[in-house]
Short mmCIF file of C-alpha atoms and ligand atoms in Angstrom, two decimals:
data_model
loop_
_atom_site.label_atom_id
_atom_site.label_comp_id
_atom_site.label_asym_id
_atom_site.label_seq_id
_atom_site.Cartn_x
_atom_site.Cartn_y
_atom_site.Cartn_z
CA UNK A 1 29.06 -15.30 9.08
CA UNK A 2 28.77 -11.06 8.63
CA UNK A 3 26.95 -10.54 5.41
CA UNK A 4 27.50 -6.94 4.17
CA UNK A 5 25.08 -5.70 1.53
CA UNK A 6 26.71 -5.31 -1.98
CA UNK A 7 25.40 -1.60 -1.58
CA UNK A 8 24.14 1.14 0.42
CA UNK A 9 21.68 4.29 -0.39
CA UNK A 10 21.53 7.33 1.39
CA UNK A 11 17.98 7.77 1.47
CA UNK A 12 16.15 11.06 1.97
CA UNK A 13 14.21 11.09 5.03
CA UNK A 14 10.99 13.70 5.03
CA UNK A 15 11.57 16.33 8.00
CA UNK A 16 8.68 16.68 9.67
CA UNK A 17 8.16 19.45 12.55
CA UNK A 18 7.67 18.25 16.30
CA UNK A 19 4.15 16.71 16.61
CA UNK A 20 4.19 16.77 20.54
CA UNK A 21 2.98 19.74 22.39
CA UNK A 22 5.60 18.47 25.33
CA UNK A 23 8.95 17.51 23.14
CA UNK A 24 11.40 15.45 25.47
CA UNK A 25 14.32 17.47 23.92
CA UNK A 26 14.39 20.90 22.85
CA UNK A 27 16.16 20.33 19.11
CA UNK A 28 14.84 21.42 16.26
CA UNK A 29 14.18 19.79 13.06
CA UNK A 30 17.56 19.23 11.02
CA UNK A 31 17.70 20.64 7.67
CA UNK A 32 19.02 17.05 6.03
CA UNK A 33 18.55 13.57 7.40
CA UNK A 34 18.90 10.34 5.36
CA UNK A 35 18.67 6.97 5.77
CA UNK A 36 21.18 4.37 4.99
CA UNK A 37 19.56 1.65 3.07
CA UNK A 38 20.37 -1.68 1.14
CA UNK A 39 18.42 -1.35 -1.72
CA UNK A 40 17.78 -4.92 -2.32
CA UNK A 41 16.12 -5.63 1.28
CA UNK A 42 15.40 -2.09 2.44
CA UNK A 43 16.94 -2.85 5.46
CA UNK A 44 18.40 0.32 7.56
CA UNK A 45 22.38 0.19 7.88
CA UNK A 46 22.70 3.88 9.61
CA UNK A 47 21.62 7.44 9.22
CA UNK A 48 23.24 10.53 7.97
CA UNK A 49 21.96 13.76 9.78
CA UNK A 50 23.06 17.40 8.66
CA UNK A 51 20.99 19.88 11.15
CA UNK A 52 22.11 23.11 10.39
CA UNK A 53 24.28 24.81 7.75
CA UNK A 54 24.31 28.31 8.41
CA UNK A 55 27.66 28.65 9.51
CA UNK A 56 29.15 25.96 6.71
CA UNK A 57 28.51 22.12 5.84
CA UNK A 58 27.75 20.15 8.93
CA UNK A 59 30.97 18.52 10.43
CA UNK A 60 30.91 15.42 12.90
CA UNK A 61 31.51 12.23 14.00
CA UNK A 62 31.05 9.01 12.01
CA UNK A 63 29.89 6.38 14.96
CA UNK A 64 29.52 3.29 14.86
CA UNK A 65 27.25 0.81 17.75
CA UNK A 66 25.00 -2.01 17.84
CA UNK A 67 21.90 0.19 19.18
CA UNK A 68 22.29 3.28 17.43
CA UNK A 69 19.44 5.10 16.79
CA UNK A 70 18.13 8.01 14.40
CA UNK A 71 16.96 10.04 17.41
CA UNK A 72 20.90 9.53 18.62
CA UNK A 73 22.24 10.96 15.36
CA UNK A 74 19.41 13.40 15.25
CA UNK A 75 20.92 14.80 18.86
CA UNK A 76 24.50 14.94 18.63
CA UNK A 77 23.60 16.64 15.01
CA UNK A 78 22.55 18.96 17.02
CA UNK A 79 24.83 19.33 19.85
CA UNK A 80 27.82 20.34 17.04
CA UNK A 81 25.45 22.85 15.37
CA UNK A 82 25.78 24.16 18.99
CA UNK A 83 29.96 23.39 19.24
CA UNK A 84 30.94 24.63 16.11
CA UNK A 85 28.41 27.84 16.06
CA UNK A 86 30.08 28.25 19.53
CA UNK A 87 33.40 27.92 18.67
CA UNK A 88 32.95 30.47 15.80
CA UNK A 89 34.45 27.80 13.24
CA UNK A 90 32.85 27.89 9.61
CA UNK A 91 31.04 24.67 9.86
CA UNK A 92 27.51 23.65 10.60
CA UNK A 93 26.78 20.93 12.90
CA UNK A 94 26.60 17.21 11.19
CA UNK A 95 26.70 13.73 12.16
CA UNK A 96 26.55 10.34 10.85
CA UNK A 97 26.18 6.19 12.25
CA UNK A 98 25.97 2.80 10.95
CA UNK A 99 24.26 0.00 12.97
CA UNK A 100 27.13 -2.44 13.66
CA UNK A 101 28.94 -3.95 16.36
CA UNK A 102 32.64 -2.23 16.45
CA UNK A 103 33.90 -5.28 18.60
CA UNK A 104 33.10 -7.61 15.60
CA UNK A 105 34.58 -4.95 13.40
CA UNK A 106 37.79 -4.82 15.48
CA UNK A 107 37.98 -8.24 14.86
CA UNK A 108 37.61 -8.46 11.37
CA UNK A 109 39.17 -5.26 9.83
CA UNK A 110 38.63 -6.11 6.14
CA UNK A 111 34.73 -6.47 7.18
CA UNK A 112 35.26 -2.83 8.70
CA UNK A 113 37.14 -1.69 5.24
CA UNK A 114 34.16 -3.13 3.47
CA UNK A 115 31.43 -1.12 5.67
CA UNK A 116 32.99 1.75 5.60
CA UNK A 117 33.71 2.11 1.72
CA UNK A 118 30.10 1.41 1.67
CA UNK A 119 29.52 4.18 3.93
CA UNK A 120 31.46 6.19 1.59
CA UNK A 121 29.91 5.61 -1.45
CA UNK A 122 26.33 6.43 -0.02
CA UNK A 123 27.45 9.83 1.31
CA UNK A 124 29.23 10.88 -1.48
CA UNK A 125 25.98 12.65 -3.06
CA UNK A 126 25.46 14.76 0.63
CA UNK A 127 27.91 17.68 -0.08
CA UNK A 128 26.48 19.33 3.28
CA UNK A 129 28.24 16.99 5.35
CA UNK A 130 31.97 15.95 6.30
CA UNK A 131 32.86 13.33 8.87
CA UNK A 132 35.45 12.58 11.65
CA UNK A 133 36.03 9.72 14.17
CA UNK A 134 33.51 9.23 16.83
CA UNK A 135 33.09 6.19 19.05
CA UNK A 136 34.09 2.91 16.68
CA UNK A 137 35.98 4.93 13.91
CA UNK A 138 39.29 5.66 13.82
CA UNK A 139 41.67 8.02 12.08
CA UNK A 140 42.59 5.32 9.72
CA UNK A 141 38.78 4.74 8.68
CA UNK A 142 38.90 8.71 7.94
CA UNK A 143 41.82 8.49 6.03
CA UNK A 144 39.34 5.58 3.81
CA UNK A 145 36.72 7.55 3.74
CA UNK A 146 39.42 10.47 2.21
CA UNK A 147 40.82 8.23 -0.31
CA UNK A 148 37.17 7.56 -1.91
CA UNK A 149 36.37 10.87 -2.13
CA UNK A 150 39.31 12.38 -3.65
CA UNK A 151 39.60 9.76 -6.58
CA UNK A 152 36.14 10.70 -7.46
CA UNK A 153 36.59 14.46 -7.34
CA UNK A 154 39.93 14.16 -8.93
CA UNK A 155 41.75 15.97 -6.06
CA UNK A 156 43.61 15.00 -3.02
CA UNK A 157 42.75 19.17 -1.60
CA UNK A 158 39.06 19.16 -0.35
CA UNK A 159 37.47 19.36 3.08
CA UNK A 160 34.86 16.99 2.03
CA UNK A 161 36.34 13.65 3.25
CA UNK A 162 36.54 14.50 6.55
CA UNK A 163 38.72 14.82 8.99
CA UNK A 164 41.12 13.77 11.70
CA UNK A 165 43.12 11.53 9.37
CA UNK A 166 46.64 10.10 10.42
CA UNK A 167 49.39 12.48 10.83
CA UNK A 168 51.48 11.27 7.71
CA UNK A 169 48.31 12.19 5.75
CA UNK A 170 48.06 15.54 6.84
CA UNK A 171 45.85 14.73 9.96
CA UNK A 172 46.08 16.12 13.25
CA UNK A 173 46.50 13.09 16.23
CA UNK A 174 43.12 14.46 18.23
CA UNK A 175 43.15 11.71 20.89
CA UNK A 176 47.08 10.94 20.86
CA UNK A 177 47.58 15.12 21.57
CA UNK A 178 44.53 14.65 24.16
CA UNK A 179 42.99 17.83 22.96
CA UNK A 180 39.91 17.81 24.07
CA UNK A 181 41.52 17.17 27.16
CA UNK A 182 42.76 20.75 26.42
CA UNK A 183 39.81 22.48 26.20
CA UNK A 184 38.96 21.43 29.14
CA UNK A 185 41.94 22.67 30.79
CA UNK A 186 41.17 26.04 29.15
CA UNK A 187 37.90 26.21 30.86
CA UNK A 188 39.24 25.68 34.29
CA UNK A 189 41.61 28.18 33.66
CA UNK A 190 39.59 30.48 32.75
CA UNK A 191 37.28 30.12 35.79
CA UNK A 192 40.30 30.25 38.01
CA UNK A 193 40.65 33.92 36.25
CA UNK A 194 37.56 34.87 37.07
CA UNK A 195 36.92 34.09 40.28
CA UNK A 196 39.11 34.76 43.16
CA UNK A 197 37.90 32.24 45.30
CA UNK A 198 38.79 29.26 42.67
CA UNK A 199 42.14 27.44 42.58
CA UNK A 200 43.34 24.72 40.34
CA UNK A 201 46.24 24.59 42.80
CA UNK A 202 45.21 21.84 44.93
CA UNK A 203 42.25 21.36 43.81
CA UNK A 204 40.67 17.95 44.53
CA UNK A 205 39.22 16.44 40.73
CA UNK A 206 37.53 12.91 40.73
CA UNK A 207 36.99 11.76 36.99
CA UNK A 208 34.33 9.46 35.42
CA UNK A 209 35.28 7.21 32.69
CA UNK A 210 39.10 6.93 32.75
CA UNK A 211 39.33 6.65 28.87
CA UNK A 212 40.92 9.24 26.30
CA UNK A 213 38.97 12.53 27.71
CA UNK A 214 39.29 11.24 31.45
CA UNK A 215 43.04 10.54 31.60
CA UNK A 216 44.57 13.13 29.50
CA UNK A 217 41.90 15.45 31.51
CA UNK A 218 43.41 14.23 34.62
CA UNK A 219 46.99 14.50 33.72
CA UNK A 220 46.31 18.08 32.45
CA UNK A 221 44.62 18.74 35.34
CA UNK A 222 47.13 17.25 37.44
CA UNK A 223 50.20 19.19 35.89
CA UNK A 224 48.79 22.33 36.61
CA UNK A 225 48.45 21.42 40.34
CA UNK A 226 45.47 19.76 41.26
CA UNK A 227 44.95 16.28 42.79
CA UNK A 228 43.53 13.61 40.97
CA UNK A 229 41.60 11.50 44.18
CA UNK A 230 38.94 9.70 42.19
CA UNK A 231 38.80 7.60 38.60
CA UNK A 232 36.92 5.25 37.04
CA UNK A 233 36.56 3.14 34.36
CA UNK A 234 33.64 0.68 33.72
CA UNK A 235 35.38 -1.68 36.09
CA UNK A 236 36.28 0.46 38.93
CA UNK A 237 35.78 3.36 40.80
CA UNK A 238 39.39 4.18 43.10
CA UNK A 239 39.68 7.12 45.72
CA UNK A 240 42.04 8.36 47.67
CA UNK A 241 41.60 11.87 48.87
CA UNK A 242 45.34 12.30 49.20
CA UNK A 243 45.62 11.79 45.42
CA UNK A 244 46.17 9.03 43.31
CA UNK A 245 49.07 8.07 41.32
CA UNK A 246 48.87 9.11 37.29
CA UNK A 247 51.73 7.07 36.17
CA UNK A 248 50.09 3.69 37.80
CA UNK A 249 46.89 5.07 36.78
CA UNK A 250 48.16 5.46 33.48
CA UNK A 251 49.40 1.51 33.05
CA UNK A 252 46.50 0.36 34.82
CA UNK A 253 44.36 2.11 31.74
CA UNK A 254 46.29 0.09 29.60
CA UNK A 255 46.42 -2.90 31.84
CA UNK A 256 43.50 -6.12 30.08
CA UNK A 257 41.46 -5.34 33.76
CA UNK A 258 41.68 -1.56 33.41
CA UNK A 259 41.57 0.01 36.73
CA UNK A 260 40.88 -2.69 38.39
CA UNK A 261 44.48 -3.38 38.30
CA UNK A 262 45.76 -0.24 39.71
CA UNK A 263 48.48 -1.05 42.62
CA UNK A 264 48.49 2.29 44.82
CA UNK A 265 46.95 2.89 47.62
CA UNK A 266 43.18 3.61 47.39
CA UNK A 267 40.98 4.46 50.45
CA UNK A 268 37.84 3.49 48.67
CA UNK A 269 37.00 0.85 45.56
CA UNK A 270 33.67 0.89 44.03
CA UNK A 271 32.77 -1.51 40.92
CA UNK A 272 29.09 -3.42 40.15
CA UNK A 273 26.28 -0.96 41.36
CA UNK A 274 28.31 0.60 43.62
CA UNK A 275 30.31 2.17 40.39
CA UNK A 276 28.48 5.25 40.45
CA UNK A 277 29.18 6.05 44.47
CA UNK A 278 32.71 7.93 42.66
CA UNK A 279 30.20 10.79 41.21
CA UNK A 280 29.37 11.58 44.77
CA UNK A 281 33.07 11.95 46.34
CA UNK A 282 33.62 15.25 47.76
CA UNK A 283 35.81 17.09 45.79
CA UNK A 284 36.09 20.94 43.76
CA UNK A 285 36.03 19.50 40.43
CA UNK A 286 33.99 16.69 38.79
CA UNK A 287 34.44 15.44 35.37
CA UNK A 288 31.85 13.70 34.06
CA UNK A 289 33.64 11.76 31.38
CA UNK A 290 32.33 8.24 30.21
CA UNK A 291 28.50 8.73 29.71
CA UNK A 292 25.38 10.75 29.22
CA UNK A 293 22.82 11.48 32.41
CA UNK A 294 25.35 10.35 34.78
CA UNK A 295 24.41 13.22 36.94
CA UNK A 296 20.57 13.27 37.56
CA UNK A 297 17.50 14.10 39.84
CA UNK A 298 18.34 10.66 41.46
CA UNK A 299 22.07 11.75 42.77
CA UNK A 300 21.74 15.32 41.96
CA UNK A 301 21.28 15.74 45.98
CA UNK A 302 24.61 13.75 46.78
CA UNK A 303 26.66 15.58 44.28
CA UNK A 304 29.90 17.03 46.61
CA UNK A 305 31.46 19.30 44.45
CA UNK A 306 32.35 22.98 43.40
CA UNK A 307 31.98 23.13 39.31
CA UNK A 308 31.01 20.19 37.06
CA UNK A 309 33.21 20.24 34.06
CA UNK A 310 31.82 18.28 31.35
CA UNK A 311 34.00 16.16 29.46
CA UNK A 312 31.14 13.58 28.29
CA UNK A 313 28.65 14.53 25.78
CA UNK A 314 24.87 15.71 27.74
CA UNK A 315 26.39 13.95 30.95
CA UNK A 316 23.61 15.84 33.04
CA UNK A 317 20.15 17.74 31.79
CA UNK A 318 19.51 21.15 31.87
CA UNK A 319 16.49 20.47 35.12
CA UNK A 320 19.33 18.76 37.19
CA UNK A 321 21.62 21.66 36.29
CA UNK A 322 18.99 24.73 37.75
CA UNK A 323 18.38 22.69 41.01
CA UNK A 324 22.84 22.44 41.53
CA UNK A 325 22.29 25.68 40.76
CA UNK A 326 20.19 27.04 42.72
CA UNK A 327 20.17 25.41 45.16
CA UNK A 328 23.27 23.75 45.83
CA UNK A 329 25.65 26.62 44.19
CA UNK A 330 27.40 24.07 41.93
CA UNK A 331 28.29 25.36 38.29
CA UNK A 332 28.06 23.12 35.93
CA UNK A 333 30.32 23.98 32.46
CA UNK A 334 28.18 22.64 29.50
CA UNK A 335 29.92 19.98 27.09
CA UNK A 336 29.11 22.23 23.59
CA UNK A 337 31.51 25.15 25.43
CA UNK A 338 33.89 22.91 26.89
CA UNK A 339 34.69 19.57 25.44
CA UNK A 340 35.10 21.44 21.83
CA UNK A 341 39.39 20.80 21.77
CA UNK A 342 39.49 17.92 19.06
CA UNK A 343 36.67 19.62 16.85
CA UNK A 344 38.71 22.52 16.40
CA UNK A 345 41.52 20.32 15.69
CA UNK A 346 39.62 19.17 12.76
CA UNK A 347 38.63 22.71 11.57
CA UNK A 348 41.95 23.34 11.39
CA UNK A 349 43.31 20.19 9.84
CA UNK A 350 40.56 20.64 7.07
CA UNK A 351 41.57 24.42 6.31
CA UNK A 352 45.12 23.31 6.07
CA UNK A 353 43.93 20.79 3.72
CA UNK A 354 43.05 23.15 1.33
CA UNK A 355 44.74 26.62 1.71
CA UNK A 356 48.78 26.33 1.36
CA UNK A 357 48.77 30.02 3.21
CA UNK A 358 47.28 28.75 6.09
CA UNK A 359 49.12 25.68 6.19
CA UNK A 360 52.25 27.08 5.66
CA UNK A 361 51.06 29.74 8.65
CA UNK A 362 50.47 27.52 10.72
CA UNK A 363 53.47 24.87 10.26
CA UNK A 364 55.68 27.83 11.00
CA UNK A 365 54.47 28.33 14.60
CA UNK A 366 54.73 24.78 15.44
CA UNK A 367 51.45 22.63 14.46
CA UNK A 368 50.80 21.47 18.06
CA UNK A 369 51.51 24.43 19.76
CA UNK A 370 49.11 26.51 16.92
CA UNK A 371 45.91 24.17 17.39
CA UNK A 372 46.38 24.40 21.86
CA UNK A 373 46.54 27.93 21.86
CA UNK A 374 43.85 27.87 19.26
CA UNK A 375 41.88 25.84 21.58
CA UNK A 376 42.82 27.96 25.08
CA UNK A 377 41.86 31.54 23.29
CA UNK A 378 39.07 29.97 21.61
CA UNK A 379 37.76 28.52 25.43
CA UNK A 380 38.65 31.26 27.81
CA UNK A 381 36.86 33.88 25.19
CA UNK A 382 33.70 32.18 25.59
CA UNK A 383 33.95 31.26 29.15
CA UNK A 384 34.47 34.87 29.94
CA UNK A 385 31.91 35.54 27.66
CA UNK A 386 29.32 34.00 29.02
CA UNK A 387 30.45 34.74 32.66
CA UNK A 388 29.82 38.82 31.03
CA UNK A 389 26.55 37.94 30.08
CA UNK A 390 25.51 35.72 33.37
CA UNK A 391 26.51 38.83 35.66
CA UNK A 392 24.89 40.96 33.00
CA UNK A 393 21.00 39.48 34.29
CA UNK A 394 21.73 40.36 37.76
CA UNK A 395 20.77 36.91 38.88
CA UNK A 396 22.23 34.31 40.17
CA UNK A 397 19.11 31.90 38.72
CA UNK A 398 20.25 31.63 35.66
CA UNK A 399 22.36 29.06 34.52
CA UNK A 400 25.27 28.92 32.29
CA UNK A 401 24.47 26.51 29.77
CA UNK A 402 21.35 28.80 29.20
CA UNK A 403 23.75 31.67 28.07
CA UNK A 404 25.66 29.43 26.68
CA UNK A 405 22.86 28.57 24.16
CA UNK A 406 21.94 31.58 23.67
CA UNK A 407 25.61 32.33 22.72
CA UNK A 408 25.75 29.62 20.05
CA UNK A 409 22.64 30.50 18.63
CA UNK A 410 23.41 34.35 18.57
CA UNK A 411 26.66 33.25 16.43
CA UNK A 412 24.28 31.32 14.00
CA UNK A 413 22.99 34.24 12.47
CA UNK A 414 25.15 37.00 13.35
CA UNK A 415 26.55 38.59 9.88
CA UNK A 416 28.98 38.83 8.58
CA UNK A 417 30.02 35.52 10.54
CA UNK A 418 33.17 35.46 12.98
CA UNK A 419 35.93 33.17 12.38
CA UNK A 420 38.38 32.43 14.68
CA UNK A 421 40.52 29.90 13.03
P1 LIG B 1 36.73 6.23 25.75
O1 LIG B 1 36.02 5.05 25.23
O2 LIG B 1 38.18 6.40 25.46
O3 LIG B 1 36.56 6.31 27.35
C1 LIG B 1 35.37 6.09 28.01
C2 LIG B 1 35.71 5.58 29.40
O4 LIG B 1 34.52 5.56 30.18
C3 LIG B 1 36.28 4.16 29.42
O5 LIG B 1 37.38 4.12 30.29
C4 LIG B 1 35.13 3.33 29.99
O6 LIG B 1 35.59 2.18 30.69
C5 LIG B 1 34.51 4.35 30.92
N1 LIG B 1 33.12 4.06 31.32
C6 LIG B 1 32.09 3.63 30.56
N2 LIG B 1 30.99 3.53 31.32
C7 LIG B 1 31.34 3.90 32.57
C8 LIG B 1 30.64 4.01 33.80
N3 LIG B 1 29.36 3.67 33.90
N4 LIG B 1 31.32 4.45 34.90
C9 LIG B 1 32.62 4.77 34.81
N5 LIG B 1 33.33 4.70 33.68
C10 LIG B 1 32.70 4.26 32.57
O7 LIG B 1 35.89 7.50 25.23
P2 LIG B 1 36.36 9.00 25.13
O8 LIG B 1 36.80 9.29 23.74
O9 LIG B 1 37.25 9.33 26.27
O10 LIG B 1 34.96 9.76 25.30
C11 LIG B 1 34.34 9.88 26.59
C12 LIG B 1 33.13 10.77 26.50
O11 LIG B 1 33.52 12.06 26.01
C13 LIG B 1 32.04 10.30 25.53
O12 LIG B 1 30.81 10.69 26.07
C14 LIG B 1 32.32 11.08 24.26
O13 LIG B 1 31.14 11.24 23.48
C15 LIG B 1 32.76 12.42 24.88
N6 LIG B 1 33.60 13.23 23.99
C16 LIG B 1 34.74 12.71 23.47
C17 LIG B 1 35.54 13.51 22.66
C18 LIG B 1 36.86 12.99 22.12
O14 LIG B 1 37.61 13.79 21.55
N7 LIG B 1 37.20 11.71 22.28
C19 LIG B 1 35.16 14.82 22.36
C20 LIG B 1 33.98 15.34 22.94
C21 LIG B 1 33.22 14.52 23.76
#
């Protein structure tokens, strides 16, 4: 038997600056954090963190998992201060969780209803912070989350009930247009423009975590040329350095045993402990795309490729990244350049919410086509940009995510603020 509480608190949290001299992660203190609370028993439901709001309130994900933690929140906070300051959208970076199991809540969607109007109802009062679907949260529990807010404020035309809400709605499809997927492309692209020796035409790609990023990555990818010769999902890794098939791919995904059901011809299966053996196929382009630290000190020696383009969130630490370096020559593309497609989606599905200009704008060149080449200028600008600034030190030490930082934090501060929406 689930028993909900009959309400929940956002509770202040006190922000206290890094005790330890040697910090495991380099983010700073967040400007907001709360607690999610049921009065009656005190017992934590989930956390609310808004790091930074320089650029605008802090937009991100709403997730929901059995083991989430405030340290969790508390980083991928921070990671979209980094992708929207990046990305030169007017939002800070914000995120939010609730401690639940989403397989119960599949089950039982009028327990998930009740959860999330909770969820609602405590955030309400945090005005610095607007949310959009993350891992357990869908565009339907957006469009909830919407509803709540707008019969309190009176108005169906804000930006604070978040975003990427269901198409009739006024959303914007982010996983069903695979645009993250997009950005992606857009960064491969724009490497393929800068350096002569780099072709997407035939270029071998093995993929990690064959979900929404991985498969719309790989048909991207594939549809501009290359050759998809390695997937996985949590049950199987497949290669086949002649390529594999997308279209059995594809139903396999969808398939109850996931890859493990594909029916073309494979060279190679891994699955158990052996799963991770994919990460190590020789290929030009690796997409990490199911995990964090999938790439680490541990198989950072093994690692057969040219660039590492990351579609998962942290899927590799910035130590691993200066030994591929420098000392294997492997470029890795860091997630908070990359992986940005379906946050800009929602920056522009929340601007359309409230400016009929815009809207009207953008409905005239063809919604779709708007947010992609949104997405591919946005991408290839800072790509170049940070290729600039890389050849700028004269070194071939340094590494991009550490210009890529610097980028993002640059565009914090930098007045008056650039928008590129
Ligand atoms: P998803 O749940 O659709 O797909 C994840 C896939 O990874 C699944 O196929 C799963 O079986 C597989 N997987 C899990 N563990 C694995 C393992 N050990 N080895 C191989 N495969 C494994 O999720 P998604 O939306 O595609 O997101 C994937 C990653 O990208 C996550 O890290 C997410 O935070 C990040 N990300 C997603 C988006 C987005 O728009 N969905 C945006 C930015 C970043």
């Amino acid at each position: 038997m689930i028993q909900l509480p009959n309400r929940l608190i956002a509770e202040p949290q006190p922000i206290k600056p890094t005790q330890n001299r040697f910090p495991a992660n380099s983010e700073p203190p967040p400007e907001q954090s709360f607690r999610l609370i049921d009065p009656g028993t005190g017992k934590s439901w989930g956390y609310v963190v808004v790091d930074n709001t320089q650029r605008g309130p802090g937009l991100g994900g709403l997730r929901i998992a059995p083991d989430l933690t405030f340290q969790e929140v508390h980083r991928l906070a921070y990671a979209m201060t980094l992708k929207n300051s990046a990305a030169n959208l007017p939002f800070g970076g914000g995120k939010s969780g609730l401690i639940f199991d989403p397989i119960i809540l599949n089950n039982a969607p009028e327990i998930k209803s009740a959860l999330i109007s909770l969820f609602a109802e405590a955030t309400f009062a945090i005005d610095q912070y607007i949310s959009a679907p993350d891992m357990g949260t869908h565009e339907d529990d957006l469009q909830q989350i919407h509803d709540i807010f707008s019969r309190k404020l009176g108005t169906t035309q804000h930006i604070r009930g978040g975003a990427g809400r269901p198409t009739e709605k006024g959303g914007i499809p982010l996983d069903d247009w695979g645009l993250t997927a997009h950005s992606l492309l857009a960064a491969i692209q724009a490497l393929e423009h800068l350096d002569e020796h780099f072709h997407l035409r035939k270029a071998r790609v093995v993929i990690q975590g064959y979900g929404n990023v991985g498969s719309w990555t790989a048909r991207k990818l594939h549809q501009a040329g290359a050759l998809i010769t390695g997937a996985s999902d949590i049950h199987m890794g497949l290669w086949n350095p002649e390529g594999l098939d997308l279209d059995l791919l594809q139903s396999a995904r969808q398939s109850r045993g996931g890859l493990s059901s594909y029916t073309g011809k494979v060279i190679k299966r891994f699955s158990g402990a052996n799963l991770d053996w994919l990460l190590e196929a020789p290929c030009e382009i690796l997409v990490p795309a199911a995990r964090p630290d999938a790439i680490t000190s541990k198989n950072a020696d093994r690692i057969d490729c040219r660039v590492i383009l990351q579609g998962a969130n942290t899927p590799i630490n910035k130590m691993t990244e200066y030994y591929l370096n420098n000392r294997r020559r492997i470029l890795s593309l860091s997630d908070f350049i990359v992986n940005v497609g379906g946050v800009i989606g929602c920056a522009v599905e929340l601007k359309m919410g409230v400016e009929d200009t815009y809207k009207e704008r953008v409905q005239k060149q063809g919604l779709r086509e708007y947010v992609e080449s949104l997405i591919h200028s946005t991408i290839s600008r800072n790509v170049e940009e940070i290729f600039a600034r890389l050849k700028g030190r004269g070194s071939n030490d340094a590494i991009f995510r550490e210009e890529a930082l610097a980028l993002a934090r640059e565009r914090l501060t930098s007045q008056p603020r650039e928008i590129w929406l």
